[in-house]
Amino acid sequence: MKRTLTLCKALIINWVRSKSGMFFSFLFPLLLLLVFGSVFGGSQQVRYSLHVLNRDLDSSGNPTNLSEALIEALNSTKSFNLVLAPSNVEPLEYIRNNTNPFSSNVRLLIIPEGFQERVIRGSFKGQIGVMITFMEYSLKSLSGNISSKNKTQIRKGLEEMKSVNQSLPDVKGELTLLVDPSDPNNNIIKGIIYSVVNAFSFKLIGGKEVVTLKTGNYTVKTYTPVDYYLPGYIAAFIMTNGVMGVTSLTTDFKRRGILKRLITTPLTKMEWILANIFSQTILAILLTLVMVFFAWAVFKVTALPGFYSWILIFIGSILFSGLGMVLGGLIKDVEAASAIGNAIAFPMMFLSGSFWPLEIMPTYMQLIAKVLPLTYFSEGLRFTLILGYPQGALLDFVVMGCLAAIFIFLASAVTCWREK
Amino acid sequence: MITMLAIEVSELVKKYGEVVAVNRISFKVFKGKVFGFLGPNGAGKTTTVEILEGLRQPTSGSVKVLGYNPSRPEEASKLKWKIGILPQDFNALDRLTVKENINLFCALYGNRISAEELIKLVDLGDYKKVRFYKLSGGLKQRVGLAVAMAGDPELVFLDEPTSGLDPRSRRETWKIIEGLKELGKTVFLTTHYMDEAENLSDEITIINKGEIVAHGTPEELIENYGGGKRLIIRGDGEVLNVLLGETGEKPVKVGGEVRVPFNKPSEAVKILEMLSLKGLNYDFEVEKGSIEDVFLKLVGAKITEEGELK
């Protein structure tokens, strides 16, 4: 054990004194957390830009009351940064002139001329329709309390109202939304405008809300995107340190004869493997502490690693340094080892849900994620480090534990302690 | 039974597929001696050394190193505690200092000897805080020598210890190797440098194409294969003409001098007397044969600085 710890210490010192090693092991994960956390982790509501071309003007050239009310309703959602276009502009020309490849897409909502008049006429028909329905319902449900004479008069009045309503034209105030089909926010924007328009119509016909939706948090703690990124980044960079770091260290030691020199000392193969695992575990612990402190200092995220988090980090270090030693044992060329390490680590990093939730990925990619060890590492760390619910990480512990055992066995098998 | 043998190799064969790297070689190395294993690149030197160190398995033959059979894993594990190794192109952990690297290897051997002692042995006191990657080739080899001594070994394998070093670094390395001999260590020195083998070794084995060509002390080899001694005579044109015309041996004119081989001292005296009787002015010296001559005679080629046959 003393030999293992001595070699472990030497490997760590050698690693820590490497500028590139320090950058990719510690500084790069912090920079990523800072950038992603700042971009996606803010509490401010997202606002989409929306251009409005209001052609519904009164005789003096001012916007009509209803068109203005609609614009105010859109503004009150706090979802849009509204930009009013000149009322006499040609829509496509306006879009062309305002399109800038370096800013957001131009979305143009057109309020047509005569909008107010059509809405009033349409809402009048709607209001009469609501009144007919209401009176028919009253007549039916209150028939015992109404005299037969009154009933007859009401029925007569209802017939006349129906006749008038049928004679009224079925008009609507039609809005047009011009969007770029490639705009990824199209559906969100359409949905918000649709809700505003519905509520606007509903109010115009004098309706009252009979169904309401209240929202509330179901946990005591409020989670931010950084709560999601933090365990994902810790897992991802423990993985890259193991897969890429150990692979290149092993191949470099082989190429430069250092491994052969170590083999000729009393150091055993298992001591060599353990020294690598321990050094990666200590680096993983340092990385976790630095990331957790940084997340707390910059984003006020409180995530104190507990017993289960450390166990999972230890298992992760075994698993990925084991994988690194397997690759290092099989590959002779340093450049090839680096390329293969990258080819394994980077896709795994992006497909495993470390950087974004699996739910937003296509189904086939989610299936791929299910066979990647990093998926279980990230998920397990979210349960233990952020949610404080280690029971939820049971599957992650089992999968990672089994894979760690397999990779250590394979590492031992492919690490050649004697030439043929 | 106490044996004086450090290494005993008998009928050793190593094949890589169809290629025979070492072909039925046998030799013995005595304790406390420097054993020179001389040959060009690809002769089978490193393969032999790695078999002796327990790093490679022989195809056939028997090997005993300090009484252990290195091809058996359990015996090789015990042997590792008793041998020290300086491989060809020694490397260590780049970003560790000289002292940290030596400390690491001392710890791997259970700290039998301190890093400071080893630093003193190889005269690296001024460099002990310098990181390994900043050292010159000669200084790196010295770290390698210190590391080879980290387990206070009985037997030290030095595989091409001065390969690629400048003359000054080579001389300094030789001094350290001589120091090891004074400490009573057995040294197995693999080299392609003739002068190195000749100056440092008590016994030399010449290997070429996987086979042993000759074995003996440097003196024995030169005596048997080095072509005896040469009288080198310098003088004016008449002296050279007389020598070329009248000496019975086969004089060779090289520049402004003539080299005359001789076997007995009386033959040399006779030649010099003849020149004196003719009243000629000359100047002379006696040159011994060298291991280079031995190699040239046995293999029919010289070894270049890079270790290739020429």
XYZ file of C-alpha atoms in Angstrom:
730
model
C 0.000 0.000 0.000
C 2.897 2.361 0.755
C 4.216 1.922 -2.771
C 0.737 2.607 -4.172
C 0.372 5.814 -2.181
C 3.879 7.013 -3.089
C 3.227 6.485 -6.789
C -0.235 8.021 -6.430
C 1.313 11.141 -4.875
C 3.910 11.338 -7.659
C 1.235 11.011 -10.360
C -0.838 13.780 -8.764
C 2.153 16.143 -8.455
C 3.101 15.408 -12.054
C -0.503 16.142 -13.140
C -0.979 19.260 -11.059
C 2.260 20.785 -12.380
C 1.044 20.371 -15.953
C -0.513 23.603 -17.218
C -2.659 21.864 -19.817
C -3.696 19.203 -17.290
C -4.768 21.869 -14.810
C -6.622 23.820 -17.480
C -8.644 20.884 -18.756
C -9.159 19.333 -15.322
C -10.175 22.398 -13.334
C -10.285 25.681 -15.213
C -12.200 24.484 -18.271
C -15.067 22.933 -16.234
C -15.309 26.154 -14.200
C -15.411 28.261 -17.351
C -18.142 26.047 -18.817
C -20.165 26.265 -15.628
C -19.742 30.038 -15.571
C -20.767 30.451 -19.218
C -23.705 28.009 -19.245
C -24.808 29.031 -15.773
C -24.823 32.709 -16.740
C -26.578 32.157 -20.069
C -29.265 29.752 -18.883
C -29.191 30.110 -15.137
C -30.633 33.612 -14.685
C -33.997 34.200 -12.977
C -35.128 36.830 -15.509
C -38.068 35.894 -17.747
C -37.262 35.333 -21.393
C -38.698 38.009 -23.719
C -39.187 37.448 -27.433
C -39.084 40.270 -29.906
C -42.368 40.840 -31.791
C -42.955 43.487 -34.439
C -46.549 44.758 -34.757
C -47.922 46.390 -37.896
C -51.181 48.088 -36.900
C -53.191 49.117 -39.951
C -56.428 49.607 -38.042
C -56.561 53.397 -37.781
C -59.453 55.761 -37.175
C -60.390 58.697 -39.408
C -57.753 60.912 -37.798
C -55.005 58.362 -38.381
C -54.735 57.119 -34.778
C -54.924 53.419 -33.816
C -58.452 52.243 -33.013
C -59.306 51.502 -29.384
C -59.530 47.726 -29.834
C -56.311 47.405 -31.828
C -54.572 49.390 -29.140
C -56.167 47.212 -26.439
C -54.901 44.095 -28.197
C -51.363 45.493 -28.329
C -51.622 46.352 -24.643
C -52.832 42.806 -23.909
C -49.798 41.372 -25.717
C -47.512 43.714 -23.794
C -49.084 42.787 -20.472
C -47.933 39.162 -20.866
C -44.315 40.423 -20.356
C -43.292 37.803 -22.886
C -42.582 40.200 -25.731
C -40.393 43.112 -26.563
C -42.865 44.850 -28.898
C -41.659 46.932 -31.823
C -44.329 49.005 -33.606
C -43.897 49.164 -37.355
C -45.060 52.221 -39.338
C -48.670 51.564 -40.376
C -48.093 52.271 -44.083
C -45.158 49.883 -44.559
C -45.230 46.856 -46.867
C -44.830 43.761 -44.579
C -42.266 41.738 -46.530
C -40.188 44.787 -47.279
C -40.294 45.702 -43.581
C -39.108 42.195 -42.619
C -36.315 42.324 -45.196
C -35.141 45.706 -43.950
C -35.170 44.627 -40.325
C -33.617 41.184 -40.668
C -30.171 41.004 -39.090
C -28.305 37.686 -39.131
C -26.673 38.520 -35.805
C -29.872 39.212 -33.886
C -33.154 37.397 -33.333
C -35.604 36.589 -36.147
C -38.204 39.194 -37.185
C -41.742 38.084 -36.350
C -44.420 40.432 -37.668
C -47.981 40.489 -36.336
C -50.332 42.359 -38.711
C -53.542 43.963 -37.358
C -55.568 44.562 -40.512
C -57.572 47.638 -41.419
C -61.158 47.369 -40.111
C -60.088 45.073 -37.309
C -62.093 46.975 -34.660
C -65.248 47.045 -36.721
C -65.087 43.354 -37.571
C -64.361 42.466 -33.949
C -67.344 44.493 -32.698
C -69.632 42.919 -35.257
C -68.274 39.504 -34.516
C -68.561 39.977 -30.760
C -72.147 41.301 -31.099
C -73.169 38.027 -32.785
C -71.221 36.164 -30.125
C -72.894 38.035 -27.295
C -76.390 37.361 -28.728
C -75.426 33.701 -29.081
C -74.336 33.556 -25.435
C -77.587 35.282 -24.387
C -79.744 32.758 -26.366
C -77.889 29.849 -24.775
C -78.235 31.366 -21.307
C -81.996 32.027 -21.741
C -82.667 28.520 -23.105
C -80.815 27.085 -20.106
C -82.816 29.318 -17.673
C -86.121 28.411 -19.289
C -85.347 24.737 -18.925
C -84.019 24.779 -15.392
C -86.410 27.334 -13.926
C -89.567 26.251 -15.817
C -91.422 25.425 -12.559
C -91.144 29.020 -11.330
C -92.227 30.762 -14.532
C -95.840 31.155 -15.521
C -96.945 29.655 -18.829
C -97.756 33.141 -20.184
C -94.253 34.368 -19.463
C -92.813 31.182 -20.903
C -94.623 31.793 -24.166
C -93.371 35.386 -24.329
C -89.806 34.315 -23.574
C -89.948 31.629 -26.283
C -91.252 34.198 -28.755
C -88.457 36.602 -27.831
C -85.911 33.786 -28.172
C -87.125 32.954 -31.653
C -86.772 36.593 -32.681
C -83.246 36.766 -31.230
C -82.280 33.592 -33.110
C -83.679 35.031 -36.293
C -81.709 38.281 -35.838
C -78.539 36.393 -34.930
C -78.789 34.230 -38.038
C -79.176 37.309 -40.185
C -75.957 38.835 -38.816
C -72.804 38.056 -40.879
C -70.231 35.735 -39.298
C -67.249 38.122 -39.173
C -63.966 37.930 -37.238
C -61.022 40.187 -36.737
C -58.259 38.258 -38.520
C -54.698 38.775 -37.417
C -51.699 37.597 -39.473
C -48.405 36.445 -37.999
C -45.438 36.284 -40.395
C -42.565 34.158 -39.113
C -39.404 32.523 -40.393
C -40.194 28.771 -40.502
C -36.686 27.980 -39.218
C -37.225 30.033 -36.071
C -37.085 27.508 -33.192
C -39.289 29.733 -31.022
C -42.217 29.797 -33.480
C -44.422 27.442 -31.501
C -43.843 29.250 -28.220
C -44.656 32.640 -29.758
C -47.740 31.335 -31.602
C -48.953 29.766 -28.355
C -48.604 32.995 -26.388
C -50.357 35.095 -29.072
C -53.118 32.479 -29.370
C -53.744 32.650 -25.595
C -53.876 36.451 -25.656
C -56.256 36.486 -28.619
C -58.522 33.892 -26.969
C -58.673 35.828 -23.732
C -59.299 39.023 -25.696
C -62.216 37.447 -27.602
C -63.611 35.965 -24.421
C -63.647 39.323 -22.673
C -65.229 41.042 -25.686
C -68.235 38.757 -25.648
C -68.617 39.380 -21.904
C -67.540 35.931 -20.798
C -66.279 35.167 -17.319
C -63.614 32.621 -16.472
C -65.147 29.543 -14.957
C -61.960 27.493 -15.104
C -58.760 28.936 -13.644
C -55.240 27.563 -13.350
C -53.086 28.182 -10.354
C -49.389 27.219 -10.368
C -47.237 26.414 -7.403
C -43.922 24.713 -6.538
C -44.167 21.138 -5.326
C -40.833 21.199 -3.481
C -39.562 23.334 -0.709
C -36.388 24.172 -2.632
C -36.443 26.040 -5.934
C -34.035 24.560 -8.483
C -32.154 26.579 -11.066
C -30.454 25.422 -14.248
C -27.099 25.500 -12.413
C -28.478 22.809 -10.096
C -28.806 20.715 -13.220
C -25.452 21.624 -14.759
C -23.334 21.274 -11.620
C -23.578 17.471 -11.115
C -23.530 16.952 -14.888
C -20.296 18.899 -15.269
C -18.679 17.228 -12.273
C -19.541 13.805 -13.708
C -18.487 14.764 -17.232
C -15.073 16.062 -16.198
C -14.341 13.168 -13.861
C -15.069 11.053 -16.916
C -12.770 13.054 -19.247
C -9.955 13.089 -16.672
C -10.246 9.328 -16.386
C -10.734 8.381 -20.020
C -8.502 10.942 -21.693
C -6.029 11.598 -18.866
C -5.276 8.013 -17.879
C -5.213 6.818 -21.491
C -2.636 9.406 -22.530
C -0.626 8.953 -19.322
C -0.431 5.178 -19.828
C 0.537 5.401 -23.497
C 3.062 8.167 -22.757
C 4.621 6.092 -19.953
C 4.777 3.123 -22.317
C 6.309 5.088 -25.194
C 8.963 6.733 -22.995
C 9.891 3.517 -21.201
C 8.751 4.799 -17.792
C 6.244 1.999 -17.396
C 8.894 -0.581 -18.266
C 11.176 1.008 -15.672
C 8.410 0.798 -13.058
C 7.738 -2.826 -14.004
C 11.335 -3.714 -13.166
C 10.905 -2.397 -9.608
C 9.046 -4.367 -6.910
C 5.857 -2.461 -7.893
C 3.073 -4.906 -8.787
C 0.483 -4.574 -11.515
C -2.323 -4.122 -8.992
C -0.356 -1.408 -7.178
C 0.032 0.424 -10.493
C -3.715 0.154 -11.188
C -4.611 1.262 -7.660
C -2.205 4.222 -7.833
C -3.995 5.401 -10.974
C -7.420 4.935 -9.392
C -6.425 6.757 -6.211
C -4.827 9.641 -8.072
C -7.963 10.015 -10.214
C -10.151 9.813 -7.103
C -8.196 12.587 -5.393
C -8.389 14.728 -8.529
C -12.137 14.004 -8.692
C -12.581 15.056 -5.055
C -10.634 18.278 -5.680
C -12.665 18.962 -8.830
C -15.927 18.394 -6.950
C -14.935 20.700 -4.103
C -13.782 23.441 -6.477
C -16.956 23.170 -8.613
C -19.277 23.118 -5.597
C -17.545 26.129 -4.054
C -17.635 27.989 -7.366
C -21.337 27.240 -7.868
C -22.045 28.479 -4.348
C -19.908 31.624 -4.698
C -21.157 32.655 -8.136
C -24.658 31.177 -8.469
C -25.641 30.733 -4.802
C -26.232 27.031 -5.430
C -25.970 25.061 -2.197
C -24.881 21.507 -2.918
C -22.939 19.852 -0.131
C -21.656 16.434 -1.196
C -22.680 13.818 1.340
C -21.575 10.255 1.979
C -23.422 8.822 -1.030
C -22.089 11.515 -3.359
C -18.516 10.680 -2.369
C -19.149 6.968 -2.801
C -20.525 7.592 -6.264
C -17.556 9.836 -7.136
C -15.190 7.076 -5.984
C -17.021 4.511 -8.109
C -16.959 6.956 -11.047
C -13.204 7.424 -10.647
C -12.672 3.647 -10.623
C -14.915 3.174 -13.648
C -13.418 5.855 -15.863
C -9.779 5.394 -14.849
C -10.385 1.670 -15.481
C -11.670 2.513 -18.955
C -8.627 4.778 -19.471
C -6.275 1.958 -18.473
C -8.054 -0.465 -20.801
C -7.560 1.951 -23.711
C -3.991 2.726 -22.611
C -3.231 -0.991 -22.425
C -4.604 -1.696 -25.893
C -3.255 1.347 -27.742
C 0.456 1.809 -28.307
C 0.556 5.150 -30.081
C 0.138 8.326 -27.968
C -1.567 10.274 -30.768
C -3.967 7.408 -31.488
C -4.723 7.143 -27.771
C -5.538 10.814 -27.595
C -7.798 10.586 -30.665
C -9.610 7.499 -29.401
C -9.973 9.022 -25.921
C -11.556 12.113 -27.480
C -13.763 9.999 -29.735
C -15.153 8.202 -26.686
C -15.291 11.060 -24.178
C -16.842 13.854 -26.225
C -19.874 12.043 -27.680
C -20.487 10.489 -24.251
C -20.369 13.958 -22.673
C -23.003 15.351 -25.032
C -25.266 12.301 -25.288
C -25.506 11.428 -21.617
C -27.684 14.259 -20.372
C -24.798 15.906 -18.552
C -25.276 19.219 -20.341
C -29.015 19.138 -21.065
C -31.988 16.961 -20.128
C -32.403 13.720 -22.022
C -36.096 14.580 -22.630
C -35.212 17.220 -25.211
C -33.244 14.709 -27.287
C -34.813 12.476 -29.984
C -35.984 9.054 -28.788
C -33.159 7.136 -30.514
C -30.583 9.346 -28.815
C -32.241 8.736 -25.470
C -31.809 5.010 -26.131
C -28.114 5.561 -26.837
C -27.834 7.553 -23.605
C -29.223 4.607 -21.667
C -26.134 2.519 -22.497
C -23.595 5.212 -21.595
C -22.064 4.995 -18.119
C -21.893 8.782 -17.824
C -25.717 8.949 -17.994
C -25.911 6.972 -14.760
C -23.090 8.956 -13.167
C -24.744 12.329 -13.930
C -28.167 11.086 -12.853
C -26.818 9.524 -9.671
C -24.980 12.713 -8.739
C -28.179 14.750 -9.296
C -30.032 12.487 -6.902
C -27.330 12.465 -4.238
C -25.741 15.908 -4.571
C -28.696 18.128 -5.496
C -31.909 16.340 -4.531
C -30.496 14.674 -1.431
C -32.391 11.522 -2.385
C -29.861 8.662 -2.670
C -32.639 6.044 -2.876
C -33.427 7.434 -6.329
C -29.870 6.658 -7.430
C -30.062 2.945 -6.619
C -30.030 1.895 -10.283
C -27.176 4.312 -10.964
C -25.120 2.828 -8.104
C -25.753 -0.724 -9.344
C -24.955 0.009 -13.004
C -21.831 1.999 -12.182
C -20.601 -0.500 -9.616
C -20.912 -3.360 -12.115
C -19.215 -1.382 -14.886
C -16.394 -0.328 -12.530
C -15.748 -3.976 -11.633
C -15.762 -4.969 -15.318
C -13.383 -2.188 -16.371
C -10.929 -2.885 -13.553
C -10.924 -6.565 -14.507
C -10.297 -5.636 -18.153
C -7.626 -3.104 -17.174
C -5.821 -5.792 -15.226
C -6.102 -8.174 -18.174
C -4.726 -5.767 -20.786
C -2.017 -4.120 -18.654
C 1.070 -6.025 -19.703
C 3.486 -6.523 -16.802
C 5.746 -8.818 -18.805
C 6.638 -8.803 -22.490
C 6.102 -11.935 -24.553
C 26.458 -23.252 -1.445
C 27.932 -19.817 -2.055
C 28.367 -19.189 -5.741
C 30.576 -16.564 -7.280
C 28.363 -16.432 -10.322
C 25.953 -13.531 -10.686
C 24.552 -14.645 -14.042
C 24.639 -17.973 -15.813
C 23.124 -18.257 -19.274
C 23.059 -21.509 -21.187
C 21.837 -22.147 -24.741
C 19.487 -19.172 -24.584
C 17.183 -18.759 -27.602
C 14.639 -16.013 -28.243
C 12.470 -15.988 -31.353
C 9.908 -13.420 -32.490
C 7.865 -15.486 -34.895
C 10.310 -16.631 -37.532
C 12.949 -14.095 -36.533
C 15.682 -15.440 -34.258
C 16.819 -12.550 -32.053
C 19.090 -14.616 -29.806
C 20.501 -17.907 -30.972
C 21.815 -20.410 -28.415
C 24.044 -18.057 -26.469
C 25.849 -19.066 -23.277
C 27.956 -16.976 -20.906
C 28.738 -16.424 -17.234
C 29.106 -13.232 -15.243
C 31.083 -13.253 -12.021
C 30.082 -11.265 -8.975
C 31.798 -7.933 -8.448
C 32.893 -7.692 -12.072
C 31.933 -5.369 -14.913
C 30.684 -7.500 -17.775
C 30.716 -5.790 -21.168
C 28.091 -7.025 -23.635
C 29.262 -5.514 -26.894
C 27.499 -5.506 -30.231
C 25.858 -3.350 -32.877
C 22.198 -2.348 -32.881
C 19.917 -5.317 -33.498
C 22.533 -7.822 -32.305
C 20.222 -9.118 -29.560
C 21.719 -7.232 -26.616
C 18.548 -5.617 -25.265
C 16.506 -8.779 -25.812
C 19.064 -10.721 -23.750
C 19.108 -8.088 -21.018
C 15.310 -7.988 -20.820
C 15.226 -11.771 -20.453
C 17.766 -11.503 -17.627
C 15.672 -8.780 -15.982
C 12.531 -10.921 -16.170
C 10.801 -8.606 -18.622
C 10.716 -11.136 -21.465
C 10.224 -14.851 -21.688
C 12.948 -16.885 -23.423
C 11.965 -19.311 -26.155
C 14.369 -21.908 -24.778
C 17.538 -22.280 -22.747
C 18.249 -21.674 -19.115
C 18.958 -18.443 -17.272
C 19.977 -17.908 -13.669
C 20.380 -14.425 -12.248
C 21.617 -14.251 -8.646
C 20.326 -17.781 -8.290
C 16.814 -16.967 -9.545
C 15.131 -18.013 -12.754
C 13.676 -14.738 -14.057
C 11.256 -16.491 -16.405
C 9.299 -17.721 -13.391
C 7.044 -14.903 -12.104
C 7.457 -15.728 -8.425
C 11.282 -15.843 -8.748
C 11.289 -12.711 -10.926
C 9.418 -10.871 -8.145
C 12.168 -11.756 -5.673
C 14.887 -10.918 -8.188
C 13.498 -7.385 -8.661
C 14.611 -6.530 -5.114
C 18.218 -7.436 -5.953
C 18.766 -5.806 -9.310
C 18.952 -2.260 -10.571
C 18.288 -1.249 -14.137
C 19.249 1.665 -16.326
C 17.324 1.184 -19.554
C 18.258 2.652 -22.892
C 17.051 6.313 -23.066
C 16.027 6.529 -19.437
C 12.971 8.686 -18.724
C 11.219 9.658 -15.545
C 8.217 11.764 -14.553
C 8.824 15.018 -16.384
C 7.368 17.488 -13.933
C 8.904 15.931 -10.834
C 12.270 17.253 -9.684
C 15.415 15.125 -9.703
C 15.071 14.503 -5.970
C 11.340 13.716 -6.184
C 11.962 11.171 -8.942
C 14.785 9.513 -7.010
C 12.657 9.571 -3.849
C 9.844 7.826 -5.734
C 12.078 4.951 -6.785
C 13.696 4.727 -3.336
C 10.193 4.374 -1.866
C 9.319 1.636 -4.373
C 12.266 -0.336 -2.956
C 11.277 0.352 0.653
C 13.717 3.247 1.227
C 16.799 1.042 1.665
C 18.969 3.962 0.662
C 18.267 7.675 0.863
C 17.767 9.928 -2.144
C 20.462 12.268 -0.806
C 23.057 9.452 -0.830
C 22.199 8.620 -4.413
C 22.296 12.266 -5.460
C 25.775 12.445 -3.995
C 26.793 9.206 -5.717
C 25.889 10.546 -9.163
C 26.959 14.120 -8.355
C 23.574 15.747 -8.989
C 23.551 18.006 -5.925
C 23.274 21.161 -8.005
C 20.306 19.809 -9.909
C 18.212 18.098 -7.252
C 15.481 20.763 -7.370
C 15.396 20.935 -11.158
C 12.456 19.293 -12.922
C 13.397 16.256 -14.976
C 12.310 17.629 -18.365
C 14.724 20.550 -18.001
C 17.803 18.286 -17.737
C 20.284 17.569 -20.534
C 20.650 14.015 -21.871
C 23.761 13.405 -19.753
C 22.107 14.579 -16.542
C 19.022 12.472 -17.277
C 21.255 9.413 -17.602
C 22.786 10.261 -14.246
C 19.316 10.357 -12.707
C 18.797 6.960 -14.344
C 21.957 5.663 -12.698
C 20.785 6.945 -9.312
C 17.409 5.293 -9.864
C 19.163 2.062 -10.856
C 20.870 2.138 -7.455
C 17.653 2.988 -5.560
C 17.236 -0.563 -4.261
C 20.923 -0.881 -3.265
C 21.188 -3.760 -5.777
C 23.753 -6.537 -6.004
C 23.593 -6.497 -9.789
C 23.134 -3.471 -12.039
C 22.071 -3.689 -15.678
C 23.209 -0.688 -17.696
C 21.751 -0.776 -21.183
C 23.626 1.621 -23.458
C 24.256 4.066 -20.587
C 26.168 6.605 -22.686
C 24.311 6.295 -25.964
C 23.875 9.717 -27.554
C 25.865 11.564 -24.883
C 28.597 14.098 -25.591
C 32.208 13.003 -24.787
C 32.286 14.896 -21.480
C 29.038 13.350 -20.242
C 30.301 9.939 -21.332
C 33.457 10.337 -19.265
C 31.432 11.430 -16.248
C 29.139 8.429 -16.622
C 32.173 6.141 -16.854
C 33.431 7.524 -13.558
C 30.136 6.653 -11.900
C 30.245 3.135 -13.351
C 33.782 2.726 -12.029
C 32.425 3.899 -8.673
C 29.812 1.132 -8.764
C 32.547 -1.420 -9.269
C 34.401 0.003 -6.293
C 31.221 -0.454 -4.251
C 31.395 -4.153 -5.114
C 28.408 -4.181 -7.447
C 28.227 -6.514 -10.396
C 27.656 -4.483 -13.542
C 26.162 -5.871 -16.745
C 27.127 -3.226 -19.275
C 25.460 -3.319 -22.676
C 27.132 -1.057 -25.214
C 28.030 -0.549 -28.819
C 30.971 1.702 -27.942
C 34.253 -0.202 -28.264
C 36.236 2.160 -26.035
C 33.558 2.000 -23.348
C 33.625 -1.785 -23.273
C 37.409 -1.850 -23.323
C 37.898 0.771 -20.598
C 35.220 -0.353 -18.168
C 34.838 -4.105 -18.559
C 36.648 -6.892 -16.761
C 35.249 -9.267 -19.333
C 33.699 -8.661 -22.723
C 31.317 -10.781 -24.745
C 30.880 -9.736 -28.361
C 27.501 -10.507 -29.859
C 26.447 -10.112 -33.473
C 23.247 -11.252 -35.212
C 22.092 -13.021 -32.055
C 25.210 -15.128 -31.695
C 28.243 -14.781 -29.478
C 31.329 -14.095 -31.553
C 33.993 -13.964 -28.837
C 34.422 -13.803 -25.090
C 37.270 -12.974 -22.760
C 39.045 -10.198 -20.907
C 39.916 -7.172 -23.087
C 43.554 -8.215 -23.010
C 42.768 -11.770 -24.042
C 40.581 -10.602 -26.894
C 43.200 -8.176 -28.166
C 45.890 -10.797 -27.750
C 43.908 -13.383 -29.652
C 42.153 -11.260 -32.267
C 43.581 -7.749 -32.136
C 46.522 -8.301 -34.492
C 49.283 -7.786 -31.902
C 51.167 -4.487 -31.557
C 52.265 -1.841 -34.061
C 55.374 0.297 -34.295
C 54.457 3.766 -35.522
C 57.452 5.547 -37.045
C 57.541 9.153 -38.231
C 60.404 10.647 -40.185
C 61.410 12.263 -43.477
C 60.798 10.678 -46.892
C 63.964 8.560 -46.761
C 62.967 6.989 -43.469
C 59.612 6.032 -44.883
C 61.142 4.638 -48.094
C 63.619 2.540 -46.117
C 60.874 1.147 -43.956
C 58.642 0.359 -46.891
C 61.481 -1.264 -48.824
C 63.408 -3.165 -46.206
C 61.141 -4.392 -43.452
C 59.980 -7.955 -43.747
C 56.573 -7.354 -42.181
C 53.734 -5.542 -43.908
C 54.229 -1.833 -43.245
C 51.340 0.495 -43.965
C 51.901 4.133 -44.861
C 49.361 6.448 -43.316
C 50.001 10.145 -44.013
C 53.493 11.014 -42.791
C 53.995 7.839 -40.797
C 54.492 4.134 -41.312
C 52.863 1.453 -39.151
C 54.774 -1.768 -38.805
C 53.087 -4.684 -37.005
C 55.213 -6.877 -34.760
C 54.663 -9.832 -32.446
C 57.857 -9.932 -30.352
C 59.708 -6.932 -28.834
C 62.951 -8.114 -30.491
C 61.334 -7.555 -33.907
C 60.660 -3.893 -33.055
C 64.189 -3.392 -31.732
C 65.645 -4.815 -34.942
C 63.708 -2.331 -37.079
C 64.706 0.644 -34.960
C 68.392 -0.461 -34.956
C 68.370 -0.635 -38.735
C 67.125 2.963 -38.994
C 69.732 4.137 -36.476
C 72.574 2.391 -38.311
C 71.592 4.235 -41.484
C 71.900 7.521 -39.552
C 68.301 8.515 -40.175
C 66.293 10.828 -37.934
C 63.004 9.439 -36.776
C 60.531 9.353 -33.993
C 58.466 6.333 -32.924
C 55.797 4.966 -30.609
C 54.282 1.557 -29.886
C 50.546 1.064 -30.349
C 48.572 -1.844 -28.941
C 45.693 -3.479 -30.777
C 42.223 -2.487 -29.596
C 38.815 -4.011 -29.213
C 37.897 -2.154 -32.390
C 40.536 -4.214 -34.196
C 39.148 -7.333 -32.568
C 35.641 -6.522 -33.720
C 36.830 -5.650 -37.211
C 38.657 -8.922 -37.452
C 35.808 -11.043 -36.085
C 32.810 -9.370 -37.719
C 34.448 -7.801 -40.734
C 32.915 -4.395 -40.048
C 33.132 -1.437 -37.696
C 30.374 -0.060 -35.492
C 29.385 3.543 -36.163
C 28.708 6.129 -33.445
C 25.005 5.362 -33.848
C 25.591 1.643 -33.278
C 25.158 0.500 -36.867
C 27.543 -1.837 -38.701
C 29.683 -0.168 -41.362
